[in-house]
mmCIF file of C-alpha atoms and ligand atoms in Angstrom:
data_model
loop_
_atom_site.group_PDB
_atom_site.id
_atom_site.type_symbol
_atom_site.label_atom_id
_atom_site.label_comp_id
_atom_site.label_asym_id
_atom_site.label_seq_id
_atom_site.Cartn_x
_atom_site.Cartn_y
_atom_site.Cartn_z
ATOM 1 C CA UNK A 1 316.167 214.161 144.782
ATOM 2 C CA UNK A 2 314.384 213.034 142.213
ATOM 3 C CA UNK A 3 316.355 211.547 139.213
ATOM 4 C CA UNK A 4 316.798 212.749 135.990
ATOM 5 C CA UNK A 5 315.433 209.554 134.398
ATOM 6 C CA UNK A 6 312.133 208.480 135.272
ATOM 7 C CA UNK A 7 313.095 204.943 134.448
ATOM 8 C CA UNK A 8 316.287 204.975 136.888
ATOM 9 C CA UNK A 9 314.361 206.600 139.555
ATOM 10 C CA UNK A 10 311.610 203.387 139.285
ATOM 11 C CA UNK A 11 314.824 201.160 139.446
ATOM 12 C CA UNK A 12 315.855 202.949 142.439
ATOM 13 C CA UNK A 13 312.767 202.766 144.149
ATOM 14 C CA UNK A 14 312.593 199.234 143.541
ATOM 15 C CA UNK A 15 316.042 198.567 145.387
ATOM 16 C CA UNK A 16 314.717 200.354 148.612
ATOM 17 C CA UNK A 17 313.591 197.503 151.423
ATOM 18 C CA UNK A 18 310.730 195.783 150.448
ATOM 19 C CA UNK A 19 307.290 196.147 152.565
ATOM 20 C CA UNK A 20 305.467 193.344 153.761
ATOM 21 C CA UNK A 21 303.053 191.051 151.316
ATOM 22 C CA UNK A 22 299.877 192.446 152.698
ATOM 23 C CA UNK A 23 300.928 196.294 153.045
ATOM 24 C CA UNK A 24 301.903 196.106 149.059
ATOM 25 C CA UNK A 25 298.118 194.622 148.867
ATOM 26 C CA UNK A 26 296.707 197.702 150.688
ATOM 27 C CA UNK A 27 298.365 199.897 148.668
ATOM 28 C CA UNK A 28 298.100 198.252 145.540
ATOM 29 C CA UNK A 29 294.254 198.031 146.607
ATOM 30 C CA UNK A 30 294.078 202.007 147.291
ATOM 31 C CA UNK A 31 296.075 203.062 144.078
ATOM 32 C CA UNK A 32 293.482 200.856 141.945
ATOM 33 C CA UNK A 33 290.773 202.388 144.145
ATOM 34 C CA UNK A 34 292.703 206.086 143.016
ATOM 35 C CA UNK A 35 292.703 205.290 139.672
ATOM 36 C CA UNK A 36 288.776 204.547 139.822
ATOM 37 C CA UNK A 37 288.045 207.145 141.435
ATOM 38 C CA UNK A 38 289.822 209.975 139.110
ATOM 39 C CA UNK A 39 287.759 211.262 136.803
ATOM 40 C CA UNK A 40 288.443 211.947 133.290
ATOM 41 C CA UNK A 41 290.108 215.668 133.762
ATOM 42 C CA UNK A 42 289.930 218.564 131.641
ATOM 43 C CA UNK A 43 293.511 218.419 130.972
ATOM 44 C CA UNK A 44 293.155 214.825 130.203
ATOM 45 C CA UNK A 45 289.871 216.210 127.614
ATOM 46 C CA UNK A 46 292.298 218.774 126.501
ATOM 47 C CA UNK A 47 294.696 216.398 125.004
ATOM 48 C CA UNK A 48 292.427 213.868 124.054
ATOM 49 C CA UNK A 49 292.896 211.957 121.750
ATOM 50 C CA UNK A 50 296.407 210.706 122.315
ATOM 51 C CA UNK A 51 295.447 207.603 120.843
ATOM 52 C CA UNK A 52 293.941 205.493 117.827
ATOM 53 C CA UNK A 53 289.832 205.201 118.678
ATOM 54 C CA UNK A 54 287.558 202.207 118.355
ATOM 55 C CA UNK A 55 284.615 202.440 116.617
ATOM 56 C CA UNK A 56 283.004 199.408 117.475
ATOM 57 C CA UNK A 57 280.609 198.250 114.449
ATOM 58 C CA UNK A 58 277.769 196.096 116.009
ATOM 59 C CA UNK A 59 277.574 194.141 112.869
ATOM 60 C CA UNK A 60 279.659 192.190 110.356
ATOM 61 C CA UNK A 61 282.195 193.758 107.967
ATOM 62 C CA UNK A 62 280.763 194.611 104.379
ATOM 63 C CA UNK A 63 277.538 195.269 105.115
ATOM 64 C CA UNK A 64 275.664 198.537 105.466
ATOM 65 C CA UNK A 65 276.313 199.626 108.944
ATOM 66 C CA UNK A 66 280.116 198.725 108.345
ATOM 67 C CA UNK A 67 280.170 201.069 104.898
ATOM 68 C CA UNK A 68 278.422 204.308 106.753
ATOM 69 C CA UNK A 69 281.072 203.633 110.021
ATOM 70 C CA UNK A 70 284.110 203.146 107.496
ATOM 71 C CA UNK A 71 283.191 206.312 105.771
ATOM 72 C CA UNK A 72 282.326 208.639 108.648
ATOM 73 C CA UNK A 73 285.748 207.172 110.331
ATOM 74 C CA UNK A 74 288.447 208.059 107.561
ATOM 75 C CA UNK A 75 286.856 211.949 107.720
ATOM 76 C CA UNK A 76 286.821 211.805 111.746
ATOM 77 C CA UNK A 77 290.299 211.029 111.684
ATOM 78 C CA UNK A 78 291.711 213.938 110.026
ATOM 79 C CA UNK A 79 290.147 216.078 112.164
ATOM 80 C CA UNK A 80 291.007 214.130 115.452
ATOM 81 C CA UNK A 81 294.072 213.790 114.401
ATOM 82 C CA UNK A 82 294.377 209.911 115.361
ATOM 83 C CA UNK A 83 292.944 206.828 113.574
ATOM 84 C CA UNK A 84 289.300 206.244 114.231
ATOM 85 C CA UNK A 85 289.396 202.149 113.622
ATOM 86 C CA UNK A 86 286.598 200.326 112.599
ATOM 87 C CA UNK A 87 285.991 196.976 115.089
ATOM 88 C CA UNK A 88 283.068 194.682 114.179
ATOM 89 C CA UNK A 89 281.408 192.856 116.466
ATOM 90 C CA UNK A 90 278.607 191.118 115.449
ATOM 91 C CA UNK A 91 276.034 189.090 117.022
ATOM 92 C CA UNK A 92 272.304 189.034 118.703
ATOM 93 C CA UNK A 93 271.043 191.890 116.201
ATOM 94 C CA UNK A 94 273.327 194.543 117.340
ATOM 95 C CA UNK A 95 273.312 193.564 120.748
ATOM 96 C CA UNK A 96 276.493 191.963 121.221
ATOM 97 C CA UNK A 97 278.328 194.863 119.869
ATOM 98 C CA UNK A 98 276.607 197.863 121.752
ATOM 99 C CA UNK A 99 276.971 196.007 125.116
ATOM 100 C CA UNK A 100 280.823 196.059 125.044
ATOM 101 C CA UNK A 101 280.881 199.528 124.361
ATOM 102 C CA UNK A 102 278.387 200.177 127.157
ATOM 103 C CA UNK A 103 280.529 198.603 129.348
ATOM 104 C CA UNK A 104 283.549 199.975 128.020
ATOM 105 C CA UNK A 105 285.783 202.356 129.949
ATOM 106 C CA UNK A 106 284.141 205.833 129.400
ATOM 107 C CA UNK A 107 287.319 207.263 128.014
ATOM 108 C CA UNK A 108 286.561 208.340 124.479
ATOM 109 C CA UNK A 109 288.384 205.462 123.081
ATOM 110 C CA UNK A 110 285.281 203.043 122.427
ATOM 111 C CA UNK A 111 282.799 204.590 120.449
ATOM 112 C CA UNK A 112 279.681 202.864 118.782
ATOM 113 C CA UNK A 113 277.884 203.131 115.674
ATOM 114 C CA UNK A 114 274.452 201.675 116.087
ATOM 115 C CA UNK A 115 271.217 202.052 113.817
ATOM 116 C CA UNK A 116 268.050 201.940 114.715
ATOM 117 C CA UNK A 117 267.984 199.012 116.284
ATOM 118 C CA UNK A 118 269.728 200.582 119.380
ATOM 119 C CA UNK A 119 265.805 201.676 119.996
ATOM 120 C CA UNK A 120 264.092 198.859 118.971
ATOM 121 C CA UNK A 121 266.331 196.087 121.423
ATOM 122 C CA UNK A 122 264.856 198.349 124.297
ATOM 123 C CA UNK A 123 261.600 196.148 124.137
ATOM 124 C CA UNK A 124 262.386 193.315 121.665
ATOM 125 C CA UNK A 125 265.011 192.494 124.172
ATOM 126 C CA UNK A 126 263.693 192.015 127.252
ATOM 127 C CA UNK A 127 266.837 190.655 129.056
ATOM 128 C CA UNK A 128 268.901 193.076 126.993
ATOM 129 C CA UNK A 129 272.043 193.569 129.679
ATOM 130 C CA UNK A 130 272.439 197.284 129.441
ATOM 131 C CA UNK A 131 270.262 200.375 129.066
ATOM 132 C CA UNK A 132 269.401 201.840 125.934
ATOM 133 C CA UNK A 133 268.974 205.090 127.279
ATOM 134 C CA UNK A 134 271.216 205.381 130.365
ATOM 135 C CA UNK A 135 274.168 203.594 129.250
ATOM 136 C CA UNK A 136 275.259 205.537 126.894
ATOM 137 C CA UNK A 137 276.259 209.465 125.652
ATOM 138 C CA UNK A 138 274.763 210.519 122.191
ATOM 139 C CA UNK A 139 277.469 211.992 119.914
ATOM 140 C CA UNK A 140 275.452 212.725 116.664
ATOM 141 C CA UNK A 141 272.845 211.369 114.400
ATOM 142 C CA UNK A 142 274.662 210.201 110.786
ATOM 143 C CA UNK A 143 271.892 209.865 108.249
ATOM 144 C CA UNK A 144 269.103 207.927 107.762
ATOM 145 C CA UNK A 145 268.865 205.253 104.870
ATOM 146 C CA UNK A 146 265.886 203.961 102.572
ATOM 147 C CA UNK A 147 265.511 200.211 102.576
ATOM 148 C CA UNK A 148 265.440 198.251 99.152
ATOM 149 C CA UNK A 149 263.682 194.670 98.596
ATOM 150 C CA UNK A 150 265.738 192.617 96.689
ATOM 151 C CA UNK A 151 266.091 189.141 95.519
ATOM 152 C CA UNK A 152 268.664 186.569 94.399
ATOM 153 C CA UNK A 153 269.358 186.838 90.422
ATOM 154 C CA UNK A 154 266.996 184.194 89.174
ATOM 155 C CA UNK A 155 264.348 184.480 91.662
ATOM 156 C CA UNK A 156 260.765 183.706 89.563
ATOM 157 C CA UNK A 157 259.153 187.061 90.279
ATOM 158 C CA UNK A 158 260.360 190.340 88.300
ATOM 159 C CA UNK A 159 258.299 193.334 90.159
ATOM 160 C CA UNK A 160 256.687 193.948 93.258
ATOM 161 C CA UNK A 161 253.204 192.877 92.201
ATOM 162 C CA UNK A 162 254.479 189.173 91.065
ATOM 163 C CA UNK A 163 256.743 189.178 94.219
ATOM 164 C CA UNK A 164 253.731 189.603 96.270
ATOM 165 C CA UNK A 165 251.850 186.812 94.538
ATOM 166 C CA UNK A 166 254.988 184.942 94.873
ATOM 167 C CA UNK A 167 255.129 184.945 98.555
ATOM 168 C CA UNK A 168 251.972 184.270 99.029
ATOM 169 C CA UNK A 169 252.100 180.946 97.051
ATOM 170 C CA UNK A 170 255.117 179.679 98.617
ATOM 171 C CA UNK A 171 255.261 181.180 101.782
ATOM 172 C CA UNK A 172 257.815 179.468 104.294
ATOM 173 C CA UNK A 173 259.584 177.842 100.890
ATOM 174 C CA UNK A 174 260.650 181.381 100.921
ATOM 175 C CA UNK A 175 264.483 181.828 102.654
ATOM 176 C CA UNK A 176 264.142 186.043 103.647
ATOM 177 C CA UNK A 177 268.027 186.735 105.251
ATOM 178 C CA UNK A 178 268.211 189.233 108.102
ATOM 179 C CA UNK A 179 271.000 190.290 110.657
ATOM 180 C CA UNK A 180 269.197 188.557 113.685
ATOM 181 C CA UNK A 181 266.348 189.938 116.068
ATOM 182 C CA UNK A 182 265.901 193.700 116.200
ATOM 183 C CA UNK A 183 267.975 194.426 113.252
ATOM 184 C CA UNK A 184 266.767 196.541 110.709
ATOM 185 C CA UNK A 185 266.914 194.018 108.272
ATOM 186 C CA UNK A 186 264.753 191.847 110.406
ATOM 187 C CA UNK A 187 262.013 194.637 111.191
ATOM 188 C CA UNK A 188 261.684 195.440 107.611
ATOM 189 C CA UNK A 189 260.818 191.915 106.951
ATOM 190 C CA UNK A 190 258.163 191.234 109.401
ATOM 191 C CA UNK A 191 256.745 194.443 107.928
ATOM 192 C CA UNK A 192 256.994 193.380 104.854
ATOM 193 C CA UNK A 193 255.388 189.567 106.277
ATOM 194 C CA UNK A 194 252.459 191.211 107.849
ATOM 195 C CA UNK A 195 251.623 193.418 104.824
ATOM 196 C CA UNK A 196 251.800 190.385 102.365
ATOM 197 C CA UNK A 197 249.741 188.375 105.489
ATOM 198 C CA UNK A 198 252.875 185.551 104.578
ATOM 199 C CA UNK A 199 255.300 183.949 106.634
ATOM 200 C CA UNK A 200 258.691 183.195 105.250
ATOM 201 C CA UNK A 201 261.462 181.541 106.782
ATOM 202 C CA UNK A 202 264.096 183.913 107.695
ATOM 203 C CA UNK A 203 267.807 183.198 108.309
ATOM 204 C CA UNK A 204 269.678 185.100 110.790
ATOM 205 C CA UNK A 205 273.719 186.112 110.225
ATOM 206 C CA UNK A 206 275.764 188.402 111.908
ATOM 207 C CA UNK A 207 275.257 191.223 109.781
ATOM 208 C CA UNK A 208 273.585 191.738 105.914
ATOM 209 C CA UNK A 209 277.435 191.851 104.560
ATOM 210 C CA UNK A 210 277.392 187.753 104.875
ATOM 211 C CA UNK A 211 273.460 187.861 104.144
ATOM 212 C CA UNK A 212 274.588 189.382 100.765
ATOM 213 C CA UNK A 213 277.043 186.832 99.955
ATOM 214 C CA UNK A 214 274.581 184.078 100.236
ATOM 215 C CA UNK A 215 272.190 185.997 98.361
ATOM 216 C CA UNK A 216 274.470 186.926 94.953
ATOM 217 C CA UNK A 217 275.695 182.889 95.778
ATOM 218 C CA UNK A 218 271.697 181.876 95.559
ATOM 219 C CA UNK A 219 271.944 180.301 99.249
ATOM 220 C CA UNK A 220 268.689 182.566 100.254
ATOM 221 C CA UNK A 221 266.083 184.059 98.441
ATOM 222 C CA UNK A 222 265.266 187.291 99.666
ATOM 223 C CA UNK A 223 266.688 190.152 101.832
ATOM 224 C CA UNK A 224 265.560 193.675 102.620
ATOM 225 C CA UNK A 225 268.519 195.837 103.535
ATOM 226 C CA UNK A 226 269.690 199.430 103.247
ATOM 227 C CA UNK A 227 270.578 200.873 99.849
ATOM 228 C CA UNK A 228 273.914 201.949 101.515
ATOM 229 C CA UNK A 229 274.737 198.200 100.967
ATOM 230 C CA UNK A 230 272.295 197.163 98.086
ATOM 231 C CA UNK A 231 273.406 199.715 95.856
ATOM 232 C CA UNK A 232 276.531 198.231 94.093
ATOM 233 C CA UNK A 233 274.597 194.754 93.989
ATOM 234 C CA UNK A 234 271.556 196.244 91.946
ATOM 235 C CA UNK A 235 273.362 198.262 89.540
ATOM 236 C CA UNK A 236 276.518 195.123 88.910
ATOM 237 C CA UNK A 237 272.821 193.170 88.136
ATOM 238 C CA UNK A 238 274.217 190.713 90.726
ATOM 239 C CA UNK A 239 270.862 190.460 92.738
ATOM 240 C CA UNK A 240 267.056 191.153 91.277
ATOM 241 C CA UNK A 241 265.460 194.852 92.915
ATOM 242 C CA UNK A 242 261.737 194.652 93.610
ATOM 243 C CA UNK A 243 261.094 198.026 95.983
ATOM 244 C CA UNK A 244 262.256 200.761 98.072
ATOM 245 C CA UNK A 245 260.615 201.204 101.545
ATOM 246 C CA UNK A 246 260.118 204.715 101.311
ATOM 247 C CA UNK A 247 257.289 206.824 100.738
ATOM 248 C CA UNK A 248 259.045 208.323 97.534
ATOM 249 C CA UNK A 249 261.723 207.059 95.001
ATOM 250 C CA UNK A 250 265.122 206.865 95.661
ATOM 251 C CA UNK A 251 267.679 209.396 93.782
ATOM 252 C CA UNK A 252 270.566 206.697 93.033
ATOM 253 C CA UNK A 253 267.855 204.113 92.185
ATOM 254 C CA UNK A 254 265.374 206.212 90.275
ATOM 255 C CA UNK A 255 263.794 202.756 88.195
ATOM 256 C CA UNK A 256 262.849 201.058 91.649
ATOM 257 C CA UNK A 257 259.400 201.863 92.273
ATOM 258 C CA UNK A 258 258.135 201.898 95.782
ATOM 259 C CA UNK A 259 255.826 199.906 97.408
ATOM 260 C CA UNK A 260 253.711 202.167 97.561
ATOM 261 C CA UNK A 261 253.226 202.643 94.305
ATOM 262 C CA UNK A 262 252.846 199.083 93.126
ATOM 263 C CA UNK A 263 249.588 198.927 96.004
ATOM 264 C CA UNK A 264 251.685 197.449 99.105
ATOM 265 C CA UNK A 265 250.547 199.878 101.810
ATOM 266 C CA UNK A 266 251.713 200.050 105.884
ATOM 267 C CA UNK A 267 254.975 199.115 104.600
ATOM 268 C CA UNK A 268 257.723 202.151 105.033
ATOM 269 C CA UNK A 269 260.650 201.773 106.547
ATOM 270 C CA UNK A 270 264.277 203.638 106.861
ATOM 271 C CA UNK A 271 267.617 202.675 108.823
ATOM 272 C CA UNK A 272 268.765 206.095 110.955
ATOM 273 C CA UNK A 273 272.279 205.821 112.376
ATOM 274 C CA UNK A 274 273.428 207.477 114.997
ATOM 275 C CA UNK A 275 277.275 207.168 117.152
ATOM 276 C CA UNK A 276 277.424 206.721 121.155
ATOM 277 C CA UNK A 277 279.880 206.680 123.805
ATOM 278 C CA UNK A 278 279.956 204.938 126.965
ATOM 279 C CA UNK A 279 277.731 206.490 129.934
ATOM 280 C CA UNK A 280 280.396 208.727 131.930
ATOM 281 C CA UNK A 281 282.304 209.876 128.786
ATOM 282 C CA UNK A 282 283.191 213.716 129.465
ATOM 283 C CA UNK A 283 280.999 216.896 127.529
ATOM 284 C CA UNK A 284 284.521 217.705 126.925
ATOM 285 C CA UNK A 285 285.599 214.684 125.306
ATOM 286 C CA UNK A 286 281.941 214.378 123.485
ATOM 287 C CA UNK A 287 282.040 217.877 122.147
ATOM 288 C CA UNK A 288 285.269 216.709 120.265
ATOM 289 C CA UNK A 289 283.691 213.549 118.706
ATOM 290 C CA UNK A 290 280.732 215.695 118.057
ATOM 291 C CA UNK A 291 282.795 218.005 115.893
ATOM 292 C CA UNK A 292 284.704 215.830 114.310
ATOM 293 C CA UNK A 293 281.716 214.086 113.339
ATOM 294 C CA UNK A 294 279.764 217.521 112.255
ATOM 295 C CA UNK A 295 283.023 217.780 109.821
ATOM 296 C CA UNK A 296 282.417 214.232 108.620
ATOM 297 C CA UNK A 297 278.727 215.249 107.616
ATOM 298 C CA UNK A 298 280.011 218.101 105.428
ATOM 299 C CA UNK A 299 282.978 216.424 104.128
ATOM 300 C CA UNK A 300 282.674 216.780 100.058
ATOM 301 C CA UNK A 301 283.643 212.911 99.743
ATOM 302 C CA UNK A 302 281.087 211.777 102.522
ATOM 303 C CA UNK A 303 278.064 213.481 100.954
ATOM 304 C CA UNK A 304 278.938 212.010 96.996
ATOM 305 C CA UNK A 305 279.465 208.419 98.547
ATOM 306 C CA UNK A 306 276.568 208.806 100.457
ATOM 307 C CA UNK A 307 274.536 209.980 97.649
ATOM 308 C CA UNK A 308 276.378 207.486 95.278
ATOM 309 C CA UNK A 309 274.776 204.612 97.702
ATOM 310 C CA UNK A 310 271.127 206.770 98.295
ATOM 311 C CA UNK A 311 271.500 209.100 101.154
ATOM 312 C CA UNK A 312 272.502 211.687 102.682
ATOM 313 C CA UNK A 313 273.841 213.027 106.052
ATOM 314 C CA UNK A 314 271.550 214.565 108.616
ATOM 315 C CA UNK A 315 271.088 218.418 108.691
ATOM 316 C CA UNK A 316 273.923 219.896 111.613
ATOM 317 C CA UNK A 317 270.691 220.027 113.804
ATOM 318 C CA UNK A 318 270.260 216.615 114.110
ATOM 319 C CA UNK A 319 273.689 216.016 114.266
ATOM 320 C CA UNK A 320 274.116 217.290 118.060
ATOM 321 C CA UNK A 321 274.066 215.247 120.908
ATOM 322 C CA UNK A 322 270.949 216.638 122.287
ATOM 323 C CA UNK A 323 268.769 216.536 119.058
ATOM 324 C CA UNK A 324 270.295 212.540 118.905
ATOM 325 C CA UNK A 325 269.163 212.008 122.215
ATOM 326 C CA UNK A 326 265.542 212.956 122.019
ATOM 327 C CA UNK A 327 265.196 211.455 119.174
ATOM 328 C CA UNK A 328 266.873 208.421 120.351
ATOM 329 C CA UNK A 329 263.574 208.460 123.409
ATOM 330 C CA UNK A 330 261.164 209.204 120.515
ATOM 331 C CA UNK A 331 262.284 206.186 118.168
ATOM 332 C CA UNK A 332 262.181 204.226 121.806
ATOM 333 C CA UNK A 333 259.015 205.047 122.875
ATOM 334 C CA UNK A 334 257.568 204.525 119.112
ATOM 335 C CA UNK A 335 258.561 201.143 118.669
ATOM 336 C CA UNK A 336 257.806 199.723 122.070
ATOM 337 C CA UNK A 337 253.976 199.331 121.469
ATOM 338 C CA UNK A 338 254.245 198.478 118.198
ATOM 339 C CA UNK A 339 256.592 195.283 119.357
ATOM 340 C CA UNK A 340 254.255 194.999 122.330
ATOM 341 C CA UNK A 341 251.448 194.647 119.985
ATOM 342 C CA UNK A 342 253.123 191.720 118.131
ATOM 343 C CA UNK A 343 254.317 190.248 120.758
ATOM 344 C CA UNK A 344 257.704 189.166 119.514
ATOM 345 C CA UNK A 345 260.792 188.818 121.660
ATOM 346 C CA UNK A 346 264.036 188.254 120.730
ATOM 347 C CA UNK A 347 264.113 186.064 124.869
HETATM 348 N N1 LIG J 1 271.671 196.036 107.646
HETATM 349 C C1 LIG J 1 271.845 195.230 108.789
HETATM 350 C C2 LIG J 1 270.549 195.129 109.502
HETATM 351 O O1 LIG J 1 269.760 194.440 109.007
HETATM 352 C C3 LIG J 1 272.954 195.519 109.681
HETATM 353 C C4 LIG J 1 274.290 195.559 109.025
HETATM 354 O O2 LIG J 1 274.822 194.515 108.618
HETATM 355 O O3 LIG J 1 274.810 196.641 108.939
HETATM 356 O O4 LIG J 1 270.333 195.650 110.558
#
């Protein structure tokens, strides 16, 4: 008979004789094996989530990457109904952070939010310990972000033309902060070093949230980063602006000229961002992040923050799994000869 409380009944199974050390192994061994082998059931789908959900953040807290996550996770959790919680873990451009969710049980639970550097660590990691395109389930492309040039407040040069000249004249003198190899922040300033033909020397953190800080504090010179976290910094008049890195001007920042403009040419650049689950992770379970995400991109308070900080979500299209995914190969196959081609490696 089985009794009436499951806690009791575990007590009572407990007092029955006790089997022999290596028959508890074997079936301590084939309930693990069980549990390996069960996959992640439709009922189990249909009452997912029954628990708060990690977002894992593969850069440091306060910058860019953090602000789009933070956002898109407060809207996802009202319409999971469980906390989506932010988790950052920095380190190796992105790298660090996207390889524990790749490896992470594919349960729903561990979700990343990645940029474009989730395509670009394909080739300028050539070590990298999980695949880029195998590893993981696309849930939805976010939006994709213009980059702005800026500068710490009394840097000499005051627009894009003396910046160049600037550069040029004191090339490695020149401290250019980035979030470490194959983050965007890094890409868009060896762009920005091979259209100027000048090195700099460039400092690598954890994210651009700590790049900033040194910046405003005067500890580096320059920094190229998304408006999503340059925004604030240009308007308080806590950091100089030279540029965007887009082909036209930017709504929020309608004074910053591109580069374009002021006669810098092969030098665009934007940040897409785009959230994954581990390889294995149910369509059922996917569909749901997918929709809750879809929500986020038409949630009244995402769009004005967005636009607030320069950009907008992605059209519902490009918000689906599939459309993520192909573009995901695209962006992959893109950069690969361009990194080829300059031959740097982050190994
Ligand atoms: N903007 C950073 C980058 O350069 C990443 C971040 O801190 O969000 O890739």
């Amino acid at each position: 008979m089985t009794h009436p409380n499951p806690r009791m009944a575990a007590a009572s199974t407990e007092a029955a004789p006790r089997p022999s050390a290596t028959r508890r192994m074997v079936v301590l061994a084939c309930a693990a094996l069980a549990a390996l082998a069960i996959p992640f059931s439709p009922a189990r789908a249909q009452t997912y989530p029954d628990r708060p959900i990690t977002m894992v953040v593969p850069f440091a807290a306060g910058g860019p990457t953090d602000t789009v996550a933070r956002l898109i996770a407060e809207s996802m959790s009202k319409t999971l109904g469980q906390q989506v919680v932010v988790e950052n873990v920095g380190g190796a451009g992105g790298t660090r952070g996207a390889g524990q969710v790749a490896k992470a049980a594919p349960d729903g639970y561990t979700i990343l939010l990645h940029h474009i550097g989730q395509a670009t660590s394909a080739t300028l990691y050539r070590k990298l310990p999980y695949n880029v395109l195998t590893d993981f389930v696309e849930i939805g492309l976010v939006t994709d972000v213009p980059m702005t040039v800026i500068g710490k407040k009394d840097l000499p040069p005051t627009t894009i033309t003396e910046l160049v000249s600037y550069v040029k004249e004191n090339k490695e003198k020149v401290i250019y902060g980035n979030a470490g190899v194959g983050s965007a922040s890094h890409l868009c300033g060896m762009l920005l070093m091979s259209a100027l033909a000048s090195p700099m020397t460039t400092v690598p953190y954890q994210g651009t949230g700590p790049a900033m800080n040194d910046l405003v504090g005067g500890q580096i010179d320059l920094m190229c980063d998304q408006s999503t976290n340059t925004t604030g910094q240009i308007k308080a008049g806590k950091v100089k602006a030279y540029g965007v890195t887009t082909p036209t001007r930017v709504k929020s920042l309608p004074d910053l000229p591109t580069f374009g403009e002021s006669g810098v040419k092969n030098f665009e650049v934007a940040v897409w961002h785009g959230a994954y689950a581990p390889k294995g992770t149910s369509p059922e379970v996917v569909a749901k992040l997918n929709n809750a995400l879809r929500v986020a991109l038409q949630d009244p308070k995402v769009i004005a923050r967005f636009a607030d900080l320069g950009t907008e979500p992605v059209s519902q299209d490009r918000a689906s799994p599939e459309a993520h995914k192909a573009f995901l190969e695209a962006e992959v196959a893109k950069w690969k000869p361009i990194i080829e081609q300059a031959g740097i490696y982050a190994d």
